[in-house]
Coordinates of C-alpha atoms and ligand atoms in Angstrom, one line a residue:
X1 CA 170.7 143.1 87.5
X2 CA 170.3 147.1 88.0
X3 CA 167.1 147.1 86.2
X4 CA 165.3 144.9 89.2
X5 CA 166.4 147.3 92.1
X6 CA 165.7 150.3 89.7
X7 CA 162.3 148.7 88.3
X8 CA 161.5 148.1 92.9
X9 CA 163.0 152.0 93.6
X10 CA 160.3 153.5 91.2
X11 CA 157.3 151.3 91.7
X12 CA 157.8 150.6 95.7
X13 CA 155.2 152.9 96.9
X14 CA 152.4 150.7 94.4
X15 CA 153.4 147.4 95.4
X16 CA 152.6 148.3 99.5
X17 CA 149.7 149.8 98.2
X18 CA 148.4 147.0 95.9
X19 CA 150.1 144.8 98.9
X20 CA 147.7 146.5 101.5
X21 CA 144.3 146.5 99.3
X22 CA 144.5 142.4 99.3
X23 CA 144.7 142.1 102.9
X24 CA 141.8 144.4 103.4
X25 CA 140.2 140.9 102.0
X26 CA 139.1 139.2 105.2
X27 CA 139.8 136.1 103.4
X28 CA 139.5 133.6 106.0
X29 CA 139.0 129.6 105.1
X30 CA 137.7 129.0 107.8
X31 CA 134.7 130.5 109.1
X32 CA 132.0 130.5 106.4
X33 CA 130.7 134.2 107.6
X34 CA 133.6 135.2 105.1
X35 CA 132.5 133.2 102.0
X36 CA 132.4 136.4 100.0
X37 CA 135.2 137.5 101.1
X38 CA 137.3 134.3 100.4
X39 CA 135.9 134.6 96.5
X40 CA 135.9 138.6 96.2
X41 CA 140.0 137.8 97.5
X42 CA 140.4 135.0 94.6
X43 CA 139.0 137.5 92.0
X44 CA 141.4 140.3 93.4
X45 CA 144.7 137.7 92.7
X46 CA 143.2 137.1 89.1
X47 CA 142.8 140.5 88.2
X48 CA 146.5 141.3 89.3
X49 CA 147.9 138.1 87.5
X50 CA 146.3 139.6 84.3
X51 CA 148.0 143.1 85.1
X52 CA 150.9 141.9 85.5
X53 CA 151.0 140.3 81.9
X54 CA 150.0 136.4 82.8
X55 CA 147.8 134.3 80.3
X56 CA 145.0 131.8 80.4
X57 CA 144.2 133.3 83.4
X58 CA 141.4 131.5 85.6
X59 CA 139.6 130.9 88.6
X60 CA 139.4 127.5 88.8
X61 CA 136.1 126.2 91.2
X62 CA 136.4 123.1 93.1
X63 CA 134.3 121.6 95.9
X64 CA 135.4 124.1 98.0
X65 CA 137.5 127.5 97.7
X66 CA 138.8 128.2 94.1
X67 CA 141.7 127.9 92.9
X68 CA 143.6 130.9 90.8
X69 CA 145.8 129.6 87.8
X70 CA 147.6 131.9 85.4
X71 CA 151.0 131.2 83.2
X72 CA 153.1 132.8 81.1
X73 CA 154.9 130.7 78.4
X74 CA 157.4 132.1 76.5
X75 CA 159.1 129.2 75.1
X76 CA 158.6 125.5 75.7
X77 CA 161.9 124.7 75.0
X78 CA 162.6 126.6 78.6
X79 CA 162.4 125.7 82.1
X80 CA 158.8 125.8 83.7
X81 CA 158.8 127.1 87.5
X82 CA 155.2 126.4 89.0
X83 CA 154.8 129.2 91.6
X84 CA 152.4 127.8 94.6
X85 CA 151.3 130.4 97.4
X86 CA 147.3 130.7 99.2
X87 CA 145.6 133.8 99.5
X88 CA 143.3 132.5 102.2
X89 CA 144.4 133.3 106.3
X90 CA 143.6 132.2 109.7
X91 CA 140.8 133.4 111.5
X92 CA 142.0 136.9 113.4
X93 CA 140.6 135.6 116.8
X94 CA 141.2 137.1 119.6
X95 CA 140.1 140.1 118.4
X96 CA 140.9 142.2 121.5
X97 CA 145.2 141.5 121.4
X98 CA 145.3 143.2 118.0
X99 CA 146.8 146.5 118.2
X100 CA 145.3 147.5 114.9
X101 CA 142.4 146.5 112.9
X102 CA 143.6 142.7 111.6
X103 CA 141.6 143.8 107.6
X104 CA 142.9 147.5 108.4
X105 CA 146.5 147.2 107.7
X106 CA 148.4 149.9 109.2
X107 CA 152.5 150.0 108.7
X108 CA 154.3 150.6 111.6
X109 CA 158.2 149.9 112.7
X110 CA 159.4 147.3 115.5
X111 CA 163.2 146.3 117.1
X112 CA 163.6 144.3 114.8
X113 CA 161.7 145.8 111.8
X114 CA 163.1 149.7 111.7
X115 CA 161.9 150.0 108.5
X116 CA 158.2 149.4 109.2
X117 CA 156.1 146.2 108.5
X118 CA 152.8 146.3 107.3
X119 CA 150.2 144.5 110.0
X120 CA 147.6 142.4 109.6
X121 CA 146.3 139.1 109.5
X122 CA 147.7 137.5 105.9
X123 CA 150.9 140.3 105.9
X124 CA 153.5 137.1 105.8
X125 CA 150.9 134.0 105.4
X126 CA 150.5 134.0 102.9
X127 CA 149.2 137.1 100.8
X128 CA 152.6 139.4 101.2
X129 CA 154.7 136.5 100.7
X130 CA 152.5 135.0 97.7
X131 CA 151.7 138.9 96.4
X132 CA 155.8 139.3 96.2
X133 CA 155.9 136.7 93.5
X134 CA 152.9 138.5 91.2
X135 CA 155.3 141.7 91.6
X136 CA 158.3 140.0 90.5
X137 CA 156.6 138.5 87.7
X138 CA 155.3 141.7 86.8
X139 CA 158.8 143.2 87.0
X140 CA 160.5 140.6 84.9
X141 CA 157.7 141.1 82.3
X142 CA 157.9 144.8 82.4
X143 CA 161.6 145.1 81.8
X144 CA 161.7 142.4 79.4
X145 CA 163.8 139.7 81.7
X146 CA 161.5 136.8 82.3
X147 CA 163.8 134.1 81.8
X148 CA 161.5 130.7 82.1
X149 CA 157.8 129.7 81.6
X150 CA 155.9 130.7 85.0
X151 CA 152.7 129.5 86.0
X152 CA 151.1 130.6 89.0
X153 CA 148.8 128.0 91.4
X154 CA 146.9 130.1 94.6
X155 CA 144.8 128.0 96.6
X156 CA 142.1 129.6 98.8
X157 CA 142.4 126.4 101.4
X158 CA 145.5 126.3 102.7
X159 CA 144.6 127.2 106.0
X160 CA 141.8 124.4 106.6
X161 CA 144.0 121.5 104.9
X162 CA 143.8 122.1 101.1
X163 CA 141.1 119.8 100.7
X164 CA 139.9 120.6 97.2
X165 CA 143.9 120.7 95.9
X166 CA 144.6 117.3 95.9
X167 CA 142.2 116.7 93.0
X168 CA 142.7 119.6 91.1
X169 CA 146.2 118.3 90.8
X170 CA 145.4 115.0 90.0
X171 CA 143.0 116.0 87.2
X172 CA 145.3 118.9 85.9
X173 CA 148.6 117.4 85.6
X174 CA 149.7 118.8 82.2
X175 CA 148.8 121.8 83.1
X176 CA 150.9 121.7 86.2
X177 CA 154.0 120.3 84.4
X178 CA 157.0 122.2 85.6
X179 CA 160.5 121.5 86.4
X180 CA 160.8 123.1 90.3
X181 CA 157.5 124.4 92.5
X182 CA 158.5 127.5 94.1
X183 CA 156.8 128.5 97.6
X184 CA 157.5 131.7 99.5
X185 CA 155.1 130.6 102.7
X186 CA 158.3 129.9 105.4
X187 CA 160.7 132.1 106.7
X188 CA 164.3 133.1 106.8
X189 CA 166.4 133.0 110.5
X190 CA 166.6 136.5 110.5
X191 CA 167.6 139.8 107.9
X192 CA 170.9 139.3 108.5
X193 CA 170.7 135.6 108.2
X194 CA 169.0 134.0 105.0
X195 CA 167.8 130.7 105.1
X196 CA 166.4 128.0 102.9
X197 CA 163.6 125.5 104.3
X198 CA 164.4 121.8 103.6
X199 CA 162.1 120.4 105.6
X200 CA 158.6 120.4 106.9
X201 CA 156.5 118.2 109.0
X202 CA 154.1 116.0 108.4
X203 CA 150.5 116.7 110.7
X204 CA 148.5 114.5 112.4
X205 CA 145.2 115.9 114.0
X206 CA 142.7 114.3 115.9
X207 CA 139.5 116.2 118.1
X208 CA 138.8 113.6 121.4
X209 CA 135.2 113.7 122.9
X210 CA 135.2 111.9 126.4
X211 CA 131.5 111.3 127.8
X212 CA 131.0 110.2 131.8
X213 CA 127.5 110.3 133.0
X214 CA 125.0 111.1 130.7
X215 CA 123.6 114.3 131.6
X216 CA 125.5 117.8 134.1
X217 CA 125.6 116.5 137.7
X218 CA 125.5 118.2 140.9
X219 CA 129.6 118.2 142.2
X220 CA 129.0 117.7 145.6
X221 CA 126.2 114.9 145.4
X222 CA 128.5 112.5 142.7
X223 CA 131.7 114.1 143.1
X224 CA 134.1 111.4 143.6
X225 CA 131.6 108.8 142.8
X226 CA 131.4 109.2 139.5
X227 CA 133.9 109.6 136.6
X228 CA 134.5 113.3 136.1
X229 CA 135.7 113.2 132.2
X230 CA 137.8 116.8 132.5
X231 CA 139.9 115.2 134.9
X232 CA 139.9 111.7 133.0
X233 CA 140.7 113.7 130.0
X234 CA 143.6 115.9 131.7
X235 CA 145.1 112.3 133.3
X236 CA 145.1 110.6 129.3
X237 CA 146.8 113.6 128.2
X238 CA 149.6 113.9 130.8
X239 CA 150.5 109.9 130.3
X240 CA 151.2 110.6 126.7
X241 CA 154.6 112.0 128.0
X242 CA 156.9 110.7 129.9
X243 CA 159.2 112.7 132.5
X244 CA 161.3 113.1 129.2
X245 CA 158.8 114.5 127.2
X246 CA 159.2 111.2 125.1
X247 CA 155.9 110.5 123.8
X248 CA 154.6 107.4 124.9
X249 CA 151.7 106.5 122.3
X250 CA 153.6 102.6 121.7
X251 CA 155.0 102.5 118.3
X252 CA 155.2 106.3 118.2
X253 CA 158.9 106.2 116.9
X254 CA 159.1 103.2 115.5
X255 CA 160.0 105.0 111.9
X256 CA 161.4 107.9 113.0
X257 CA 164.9 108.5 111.5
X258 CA 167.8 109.1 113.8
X259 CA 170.1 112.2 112.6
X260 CA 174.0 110.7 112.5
X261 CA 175.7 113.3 114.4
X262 CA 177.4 114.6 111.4
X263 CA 174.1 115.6 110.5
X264 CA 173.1 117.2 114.2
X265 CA 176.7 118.9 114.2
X266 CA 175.9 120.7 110.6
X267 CA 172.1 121.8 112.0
X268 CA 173.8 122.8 115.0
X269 CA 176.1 125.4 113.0
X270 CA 172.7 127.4 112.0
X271 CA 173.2 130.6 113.7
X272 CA 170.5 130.6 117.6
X273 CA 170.2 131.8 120.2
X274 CA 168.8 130.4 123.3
X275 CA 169.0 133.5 125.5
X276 CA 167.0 135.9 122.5
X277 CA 164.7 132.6 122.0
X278 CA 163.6 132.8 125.8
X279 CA 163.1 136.1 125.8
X280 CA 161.3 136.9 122.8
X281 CA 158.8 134.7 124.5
X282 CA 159.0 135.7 127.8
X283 CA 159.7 132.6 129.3
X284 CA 162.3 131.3 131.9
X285 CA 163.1 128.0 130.3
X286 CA 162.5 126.1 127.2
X287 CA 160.4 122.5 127.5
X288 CA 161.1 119.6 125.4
X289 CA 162.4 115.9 124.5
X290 CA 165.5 115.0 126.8
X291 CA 168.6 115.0 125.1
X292 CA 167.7 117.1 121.8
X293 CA 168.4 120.9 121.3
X294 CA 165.6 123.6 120.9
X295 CA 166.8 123.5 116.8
X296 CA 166.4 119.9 117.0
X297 CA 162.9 119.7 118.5
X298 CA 161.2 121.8 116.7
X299 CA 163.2 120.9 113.1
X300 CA 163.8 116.8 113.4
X301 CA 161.4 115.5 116.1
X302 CA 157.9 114.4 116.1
X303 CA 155.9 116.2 118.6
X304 CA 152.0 116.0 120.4
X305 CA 150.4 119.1 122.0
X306 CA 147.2 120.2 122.7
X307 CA 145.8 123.3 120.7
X308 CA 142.2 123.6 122.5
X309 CA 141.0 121.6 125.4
X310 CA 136.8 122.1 127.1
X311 CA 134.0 120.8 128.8
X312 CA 132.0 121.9 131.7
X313 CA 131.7 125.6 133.0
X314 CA 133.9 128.4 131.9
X315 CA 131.6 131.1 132.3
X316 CA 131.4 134.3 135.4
X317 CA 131.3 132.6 139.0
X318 CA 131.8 129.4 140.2
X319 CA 129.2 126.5 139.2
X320 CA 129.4 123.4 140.9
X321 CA 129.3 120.3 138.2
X322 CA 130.6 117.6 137.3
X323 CA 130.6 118.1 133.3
X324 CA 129.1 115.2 131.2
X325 CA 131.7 115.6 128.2
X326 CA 135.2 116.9 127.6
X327 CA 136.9 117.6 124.7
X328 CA 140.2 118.1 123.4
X329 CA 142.1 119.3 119.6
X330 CA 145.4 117.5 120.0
X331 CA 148.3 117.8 116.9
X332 CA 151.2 115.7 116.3
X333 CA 153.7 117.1 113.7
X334 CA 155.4 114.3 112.0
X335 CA 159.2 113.5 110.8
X336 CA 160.4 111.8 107.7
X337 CA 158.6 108.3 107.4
X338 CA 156.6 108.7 110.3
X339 CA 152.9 109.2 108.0
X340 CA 149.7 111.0 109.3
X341 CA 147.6 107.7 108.4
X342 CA 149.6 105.2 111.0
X343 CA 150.3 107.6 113.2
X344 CA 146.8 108.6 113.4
X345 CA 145.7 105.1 114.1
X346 CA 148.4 104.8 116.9
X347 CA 147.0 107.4 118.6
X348 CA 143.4 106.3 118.4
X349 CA 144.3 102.7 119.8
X350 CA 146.1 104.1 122.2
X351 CA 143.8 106.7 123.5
X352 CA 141.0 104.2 123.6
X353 CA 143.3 102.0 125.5
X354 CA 144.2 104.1 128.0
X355 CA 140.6 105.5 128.8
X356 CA 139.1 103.7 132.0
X357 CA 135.6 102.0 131.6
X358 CA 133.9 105.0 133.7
X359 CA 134.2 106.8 130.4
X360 CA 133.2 106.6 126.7
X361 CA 136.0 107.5 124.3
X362 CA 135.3 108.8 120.5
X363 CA 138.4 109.8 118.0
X364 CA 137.9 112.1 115.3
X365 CA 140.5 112.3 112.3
X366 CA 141.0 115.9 110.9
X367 CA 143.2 116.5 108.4
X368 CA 146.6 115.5 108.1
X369 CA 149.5 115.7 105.9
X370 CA 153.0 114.1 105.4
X371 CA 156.8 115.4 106.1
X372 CA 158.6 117.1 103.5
X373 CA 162.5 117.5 103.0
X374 CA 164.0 118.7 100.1
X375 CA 167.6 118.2 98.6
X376 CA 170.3 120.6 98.4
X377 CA 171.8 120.1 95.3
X378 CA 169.1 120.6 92.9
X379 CA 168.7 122.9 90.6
X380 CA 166.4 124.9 92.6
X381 CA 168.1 124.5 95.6
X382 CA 171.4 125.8 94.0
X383 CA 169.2 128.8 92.1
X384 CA 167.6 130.0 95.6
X385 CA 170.9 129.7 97.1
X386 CA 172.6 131.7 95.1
X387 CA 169.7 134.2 94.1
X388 CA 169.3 134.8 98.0
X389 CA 173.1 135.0 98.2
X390 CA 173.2 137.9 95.2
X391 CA 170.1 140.0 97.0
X392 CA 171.6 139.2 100.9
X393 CA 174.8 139.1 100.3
X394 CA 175.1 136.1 102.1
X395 CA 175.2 132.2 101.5
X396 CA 171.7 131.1 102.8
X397 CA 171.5 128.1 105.7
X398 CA 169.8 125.3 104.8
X399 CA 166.8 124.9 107.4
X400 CA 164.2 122.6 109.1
X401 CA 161.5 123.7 110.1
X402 CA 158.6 122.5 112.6
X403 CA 156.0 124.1 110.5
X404 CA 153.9 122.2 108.2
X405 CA 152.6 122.6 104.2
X406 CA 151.0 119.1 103.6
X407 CA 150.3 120.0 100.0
X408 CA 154.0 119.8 99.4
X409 CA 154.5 116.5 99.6
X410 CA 151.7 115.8 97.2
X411 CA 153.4 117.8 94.4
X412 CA 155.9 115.6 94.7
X413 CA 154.0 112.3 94.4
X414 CA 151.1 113.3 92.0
X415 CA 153.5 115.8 89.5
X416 CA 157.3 113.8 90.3
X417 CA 159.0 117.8 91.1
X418 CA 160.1 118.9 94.8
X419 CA 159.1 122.1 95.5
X420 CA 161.8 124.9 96.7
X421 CA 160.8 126.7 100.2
X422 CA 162.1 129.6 99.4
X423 CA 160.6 131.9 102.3
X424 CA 161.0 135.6 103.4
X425 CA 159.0 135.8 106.9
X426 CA 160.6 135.8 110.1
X427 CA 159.6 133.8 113.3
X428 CA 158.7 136.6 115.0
X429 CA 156.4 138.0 112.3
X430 CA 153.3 136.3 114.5
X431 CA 151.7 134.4 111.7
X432 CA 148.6 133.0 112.9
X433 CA 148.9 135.0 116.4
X434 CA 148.0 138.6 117.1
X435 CA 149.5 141.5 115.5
X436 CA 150.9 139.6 112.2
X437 CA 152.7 141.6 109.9
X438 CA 155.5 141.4 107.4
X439 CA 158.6 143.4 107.2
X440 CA 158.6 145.7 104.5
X441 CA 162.1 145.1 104.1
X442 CA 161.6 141.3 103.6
X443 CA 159.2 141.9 101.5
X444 CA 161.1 144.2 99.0
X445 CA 163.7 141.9 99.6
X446 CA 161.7 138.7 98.4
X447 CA 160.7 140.7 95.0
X448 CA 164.1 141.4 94.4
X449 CA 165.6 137.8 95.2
X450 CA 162.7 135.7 92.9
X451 CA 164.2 137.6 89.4
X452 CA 167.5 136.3 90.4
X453 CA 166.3 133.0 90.7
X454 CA 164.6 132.6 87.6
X455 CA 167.7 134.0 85.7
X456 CA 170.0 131.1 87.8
X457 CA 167.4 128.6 87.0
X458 CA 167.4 128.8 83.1
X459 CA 171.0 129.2 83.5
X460 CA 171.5 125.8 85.4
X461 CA 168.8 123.9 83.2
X462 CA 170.9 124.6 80.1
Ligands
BES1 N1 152.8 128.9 106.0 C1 152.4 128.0 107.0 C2 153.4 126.9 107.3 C3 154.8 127.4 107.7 C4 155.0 128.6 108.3 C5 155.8 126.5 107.5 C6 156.3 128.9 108.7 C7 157.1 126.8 107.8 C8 157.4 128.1 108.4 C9 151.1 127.4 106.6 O1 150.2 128.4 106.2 C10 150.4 126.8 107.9 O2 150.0 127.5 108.7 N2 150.3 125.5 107.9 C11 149.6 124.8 108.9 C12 149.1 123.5 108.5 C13 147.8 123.5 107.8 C14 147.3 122.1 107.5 C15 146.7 124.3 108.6 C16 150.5 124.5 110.1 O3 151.7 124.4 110.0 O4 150.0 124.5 111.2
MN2 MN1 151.0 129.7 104.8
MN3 MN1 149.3 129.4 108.0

């Protein structure tokens, strides 16, 4: 396989280049001030999937964000690997804790990239980690070594729920026939440490609105007369954990599957460390569910946490007032069988339950998604393993991880194929925070790994 580390050597100074131009995009789902720039990024992807040699190229509208579909067939008698990745980001907010522009992507080294990253918001989710896969196409078609049908799928609404996906799936299942999905949007442990996802969570997420009196009152004359719905609020939420952390919404764990300890022993063998955990982060101690490791909390139990919580003044000064409304953005990231619907409705009964009568209570459903694990002895599980294992020189750690990609369990039910996580980011690449960016060694390294996987994948569907 000299002609994919020779094909990288000679074109490596395009593909950061190329890499750099699409997240100039300030593709963000989001926030509609960047409509233009969420469709001026989906034409960019097209245009490179045509470069690179792809066919029946097409930006595909929907109800909301496009999405950009490409394929090359070279045989139908061959395996089909449907490549999934988004080009849209997360909103760069707050501005002010970026070191660099988040759209003016500047490559600079860190401890633990000393051969520079390329920063800015979309550098490892998803555009670097999706753009990796059009330059690995582009190399297999270049040096005449694409070894199955490809057909690339890049959503523009990952990052708000992939609302619009769902149909176009439904409605384009022939199109979407494959034998394996393929997603780089996860990570690995670390460079030295390849890893394979096998599971995500599921995601349930709600937005509470509490009202007390009907209009701003004066602190002093109601105070402690009258229901003050911050501190209601603040109350409800602390209940929902007991001194555990068990959550205590009733029925919470009713499906959650118990690991035996055969399978906590083999999670356990995953190469962490607690000490470089704590102070990556800065923090003194971890938090978390009694009687379950760090690994384990975040990989194979269900969790709740506020993401935003307001209501009355925040501005300069001190005003005295008793707010009229409080509001809160709570998550819950869901296990295996646990599913966003019930759990959804759990909380909402619960919730209303709890509130006293000196308040009114209103739930509202965002989007959710369900868990996601994957096997280990497929076929594309056995080709990323050892593909990763040519490139790393390693055999790669199966993985769970807390984060969540609620599209992929939909591929499953609407086309019958598991998708393979196959991801080249590292924890500490900040994805969604501050000062993202994305190794350039990872992702050299992913362009040089997805040939290798294509090649074992025909092989091992002969
Ligand atoms: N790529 C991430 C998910 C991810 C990152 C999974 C790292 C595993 C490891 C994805 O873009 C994401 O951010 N998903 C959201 C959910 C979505 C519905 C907004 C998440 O996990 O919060
Ligand atoms: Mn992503
Ligand atoms: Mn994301």
């Amino acid at each position: 396989m000299e002609h994919i580390k020779k094909y990288i050597q000679e074109h490596k100074d395009r593909f950061v280049e190329e890499l750099i131009d699409l997240l100039k995009i300030p593709s963000i789902s989001a926030d509609p001030t960047y409509k233009h720039d969420v469709y001026a990024c989906a034409e960019s992807v097209k245009e490179h999937l045509i470069k690179a040699g792809a066919n029946k190229v097409e930006i595909c509208s929907t109800k909301g964000y496009p999405i950009v579909y490409g394929e090359k067939i070279i045989d139908p008698q061959l395996p089909t690997v449907l490549v999934y990745g988004h080009y849209d980001v997360q909103p760069a907010d707050p501005l002010e804790l970026w070191e660099s522009g988040p759209f003016d992507p500047v490559i600079k080294t860190t401890d633990i990239h000393p051969n520079g990253a390329i920063f800015a918001r979309g550098a490892c989710d998803d555009k670097g980690q999706m753009f990796m896969h059009v330059k690995a196409f582009e190399l297999m078609m270049r040096t005449n070594s694409l070894s199955c049908n490809i057909k690339f799928m890049i959503e523009g609404e990952e990052e708000v729920g992939s609302d619009n996906l769902g149909d176009f799936v439904k409605s384009n299942k022939s199109r979407l026939e494959c034998d394996a999905i393929l997603i780089s949007d996860t990570g690995i442990i670390a460079n030295d440490t390849p890893s394979i996802t096998t599971g995500l969570k599921g995601l349930s997420y709600v937005e509470v609105e509490l009202t007390g009196p009907n209009r701003d009152l004066h602190s002093g004359l109601y105070g402690g007369a009258v229901a003050n719905p911050i501190n209601i609020l603040c109350e409800m939420i602390a209940s929902m954990k007991d001194e555990n952390n068990h959550i205590t919404i009733p029925g919470f764990y009713d499906k959650v599957v118990e690991l035996s300890s055969q399978e906590r022993a083999d999670m356990a063998r995953a190469p962490f460390s607690l000490e470089q955990y704590k102070m990556a982060l800065d923090i003194n101690d971890v938090h978390g569910e009694e009687g379950y490791t760090t690994m384990e909390r975040t990989g194979i139990r269900p969790t709740l946490d506020v993401n935003g919580i307001w209501g009355g003044y925040t501005g300069e000064g001190a005003k005295t007032v008793i707010a009229s409304k409080a509001f809160a953005k709570i998550s819950m990231r869901l296990v295996p069988n646990q599913t966003d619907e019930e759990i959804t409705k759990l909380f909402e009964d619960h919730f209303k339950a709890i509130a006293p009568k000196s308040v009114k209570v209103e739930v509202h459903p965002h989007h959710g998604g369900k868990p996601y694990v994957a096997p280990t002895d497929s076929p594309a599980y056995l080709s990323a393993s050892a593909a990763m294992e040519s490139t790393f020189g390693k055999k790669p750690v199966p993985i769970k991880s807390g984060g969540s990609i609620p599209i992929v369990a939909l591929f499953e039910k609407e086309l019958g194929v598991k998708s393979i996580l196959m991801g080249f980011g590292l924890d500490s690449d900040a994805i969604h925070s501050p000062n993202e960016h994305f190794g350039l060694f990872n992702y050299f390294k992913g362009i040089e790994t997805i040939p290798h996987f294509f090649s074992k994948f025909r092989e091992l569907n002969q």
